[in-house]
Amino acid sequence: MTELMLSLEQLEKEKGISKDVIIDSIEKGICDAYNKYYGKNENASVQMNRETGEMNVFAAKTVVENVEDNAIEISLENARMISPQYNIGDTVSVSVTLRQLMPEILLFRR
């Protein structure tokens, strides 16, 4: 178990706040920060493993022929690298690493 999960369990015991409520708040906060930074509404989703603390951030992107906005669009060529079944107009869920995301968000907040 990670230090984060141990800390959440300790908070749950000491403060009586459900670990699930804390995790939901963390997921929402990261999602809100992503959407605020990129100026998009509900473009991202965050999933945190309740056992390990591992987080995954996904951005929903529309498959297009020519990308004009990297935050919400993905080229057909790149989408087909994920799965050859994607076509123009489909929505692709693209993984965004926290390492990529956090420095950008921290810089944005200054």
Short mmCIF file of C-alpha atoms in Angstrom, two decimals:
data_model
loop_
_atom_site.label_atom_id
_atom_site.label_comp_id
_atom_site.label_asym_id
_atom_site.label_seq_id
_atom_site.Cartn_x
_atom_site.Cartn_y
_atom_site.Cartn_z
CA MET A 1 0.00 0.00 0.00
CA THR A 2 1.32 3.45 -0.90
CA GLU A 3 2.01 6.27 1.52
CA LEU A 4 -0.95 8.12 0.06
CA MET A 5 -3.37 5.30 0.82
CA LEU A 6 -1.92 4.87 4.32
CA SER A 7 -2.39 8.60 4.90
CA LEU A 8 -5.98 8.44 3.67
CA GLU A 9 -6.70 5.54 6.02
CA GLN A 10 -5.19 7.50 8.90
CA LEU A 11 -7.36 10.52 8.04
CA GLU A 12 -10.38 8.26 7.91
CA LYS A 13 -9.64 6.93 11.40
CA GLU A 14 -8.65 10.24 12.99
CA LYS A 15 -11.20 12.57 11.41
CA GLY A 16 -14.00 10.15 10.59
CA ILE A 17 -13.99 11.13 6.92
CA SER A 18 -14.62 8.23 4.56
CA LYS A 19 -11.63 7.33 2.40
CA ASP A 20 -13.99 7.13 -0.58
CA VAL A 21 -15.14 10.73 0.01
CA ILE A 22 -11.51 11.90 0.10
CA ILE A 23 -10.64 9.95 -3.05
CA ASP A 24 -13.69 11.34 -4.85
CA SER A 25 -12.54 14.85 -3.89
CA ILE A 26 -9.00 14.19 -5.15
CA GLU A 27 -10.35 12.84 -8.46
CA LYS A 28 -12.66 15.83 -8.88
CA GLY A 29 -9.89 18.29 -8.00
CA ILE A 30 -7.48 16.86 -10.57
CA CYS A 31 -10.22 16.75 -13.18
CA ASP A 32 -11.25 20.35 -12.45
CA ALA A 33 -7.61 21.50 -12.62
CA TYR A 34 -7.13 19.77 -15.97
CA ASN A 35 -10.29 21.30 -17.41
CA LYS A 36 -9.44 24.75 -16.05
CA TYR A 37 -5.91 24.63 -17.47
CA TYR A 38 -7.06 23.52 -20.89
CA GLY A 39 -10.21 25.67 -20.83
CA LYS A 40 -12.49 22.74 -21.55
CA ASN A 41 -15.56 21.57 -19.67
CA GLU A 42 -15.79 17.92 -18.73
CA ASN A 43 -13.08 16.93 -21.19
CA ALA A 44 -11.17 14.87 -18.60
CA SER A 45 -11.90 12.01 -16.28
CA VAL A 46 -9.81 10.75 -13.37
CA GLN A 47 -9.82 7.29 -11.87
CA MET A 48 -7.98 6.45 -8.66
CA ASN A 49 -7.52 2.83 -7.61
CA ARG A 50 -9.00 2.55 -4.11
CA GLU A 51 -6.47 -0.13 -3.12
CA THR A 52 -3.17 1.08 -4.58
CA GLY A 53 -3.72 4.84 -4.97
CA GLU A 54 -2.67 4.66 -8.62
CA MET A 55 -4.29 7.44 -10.63
CA ASN A 56 -5.21 7.52 -14.29
CA VAL A 57 -6.25 10.68 -16.11
CA PHE A 58 -8.04 10.45 -19.44
CA ALA A 59 -8.93 13.19 -21.93
CA ALA A 60 -11.83 12.70 -24.30
CA LYS A 61 -10.78 13.71 -27.81
CA THR A 62 -12.70 13.79 -31.06
CA VAL A 63 -11.13 12.10 -34.07
CA VAL A 64 -10.58 14.63 -36.86
CA GLU A 65 -8.73 14.77 -40.15
CA ASN A 66 -6.79 17.95 -39.24
CA VAL A 67 -6.17 18.76 -35.58
CA GLU A 68 -6.84 22.40 -34.67
CA ASP A 69 -7.02 21.99 -30.87
CA ASN A 70 -4.81 19.33 -29.26
CA ALA A 71 -6.77 19.52 -26.00
CA ILE A 72 -9.97 18.16 -27.58
CA GLU A 73 -8.95 16.63 -30.91
CA ILE A 74 -6.81 13.73 -32.10
CA SER A 75 -5.83 12.96 -35.67
CA LEU A 76 -7.28 9.92 -37.38
CA GLU A 77 -3.75 8.57 -37.79
CA ASN A 78 -2.98 8.83 -34.05
CA ALA A 79 -6.38 7.45 -33.07
CA ARG A 80 -5.82 4.44 -35.28
CA MET A 81 -2.52 3.80 -33.46
CA ILE A 82 -4.69 3.22 -30.39
CA SER A 83 -7.24 1.14 -32.28
CA PRO A 84 -7.61 0.71 -36.05
CA GLN A 85 -11.39 0.80 -35.65
CA TYR A 86 -11.59 4.56 -34.96
CA ASN A 87 -13.14 6.83 -37.59
CA ILE A 88 -13.64 10.58 -38.05
CA GLY A 89 -16.12 11.88 -35.45
CA ASP A 90 -15.46 9.12 -32.89
CA THR A 91 -14.45 10.00 -29.34
CA VAL A 92 -11.18 8.56 -28.05
CA SER A 93 -10.19 8.40 -24.39
CA VAL A 94 -6.49 9.31 -24.31
CA SER A 95 -4.34 8.66 -21.24
CA VAL A 96 -2.64 11.74 -19.78
CA THR A 97 0.17 11.12 -17.31
CA LEU A 98 0.17 13.07 -14.07
CA ARG A 99 3.81 13.89 -14.76
CA GLN A 100 2.73 15.70 -17.93
CA LEU A 101 -0.26 17.32 -16.32
CA MET A 102 0.93 18.59 -12.93
CA PRO A 103 3.79 20.91 -13.99
CA GLU A 104 1.48 22.58 -16.50
CA ILE A 105 -1.26 23.05 -13.91
CA LEU A 106 1.18 24.38 -11.32
CA LEU A 107 2.58 26.88 -13.81
CA PHE A 108 -0.93 27.93 -14.81
CA ARG A 109 -1.94 28.68 -11.21
CA ARG A 110 0.88 31.22 -10.68
#
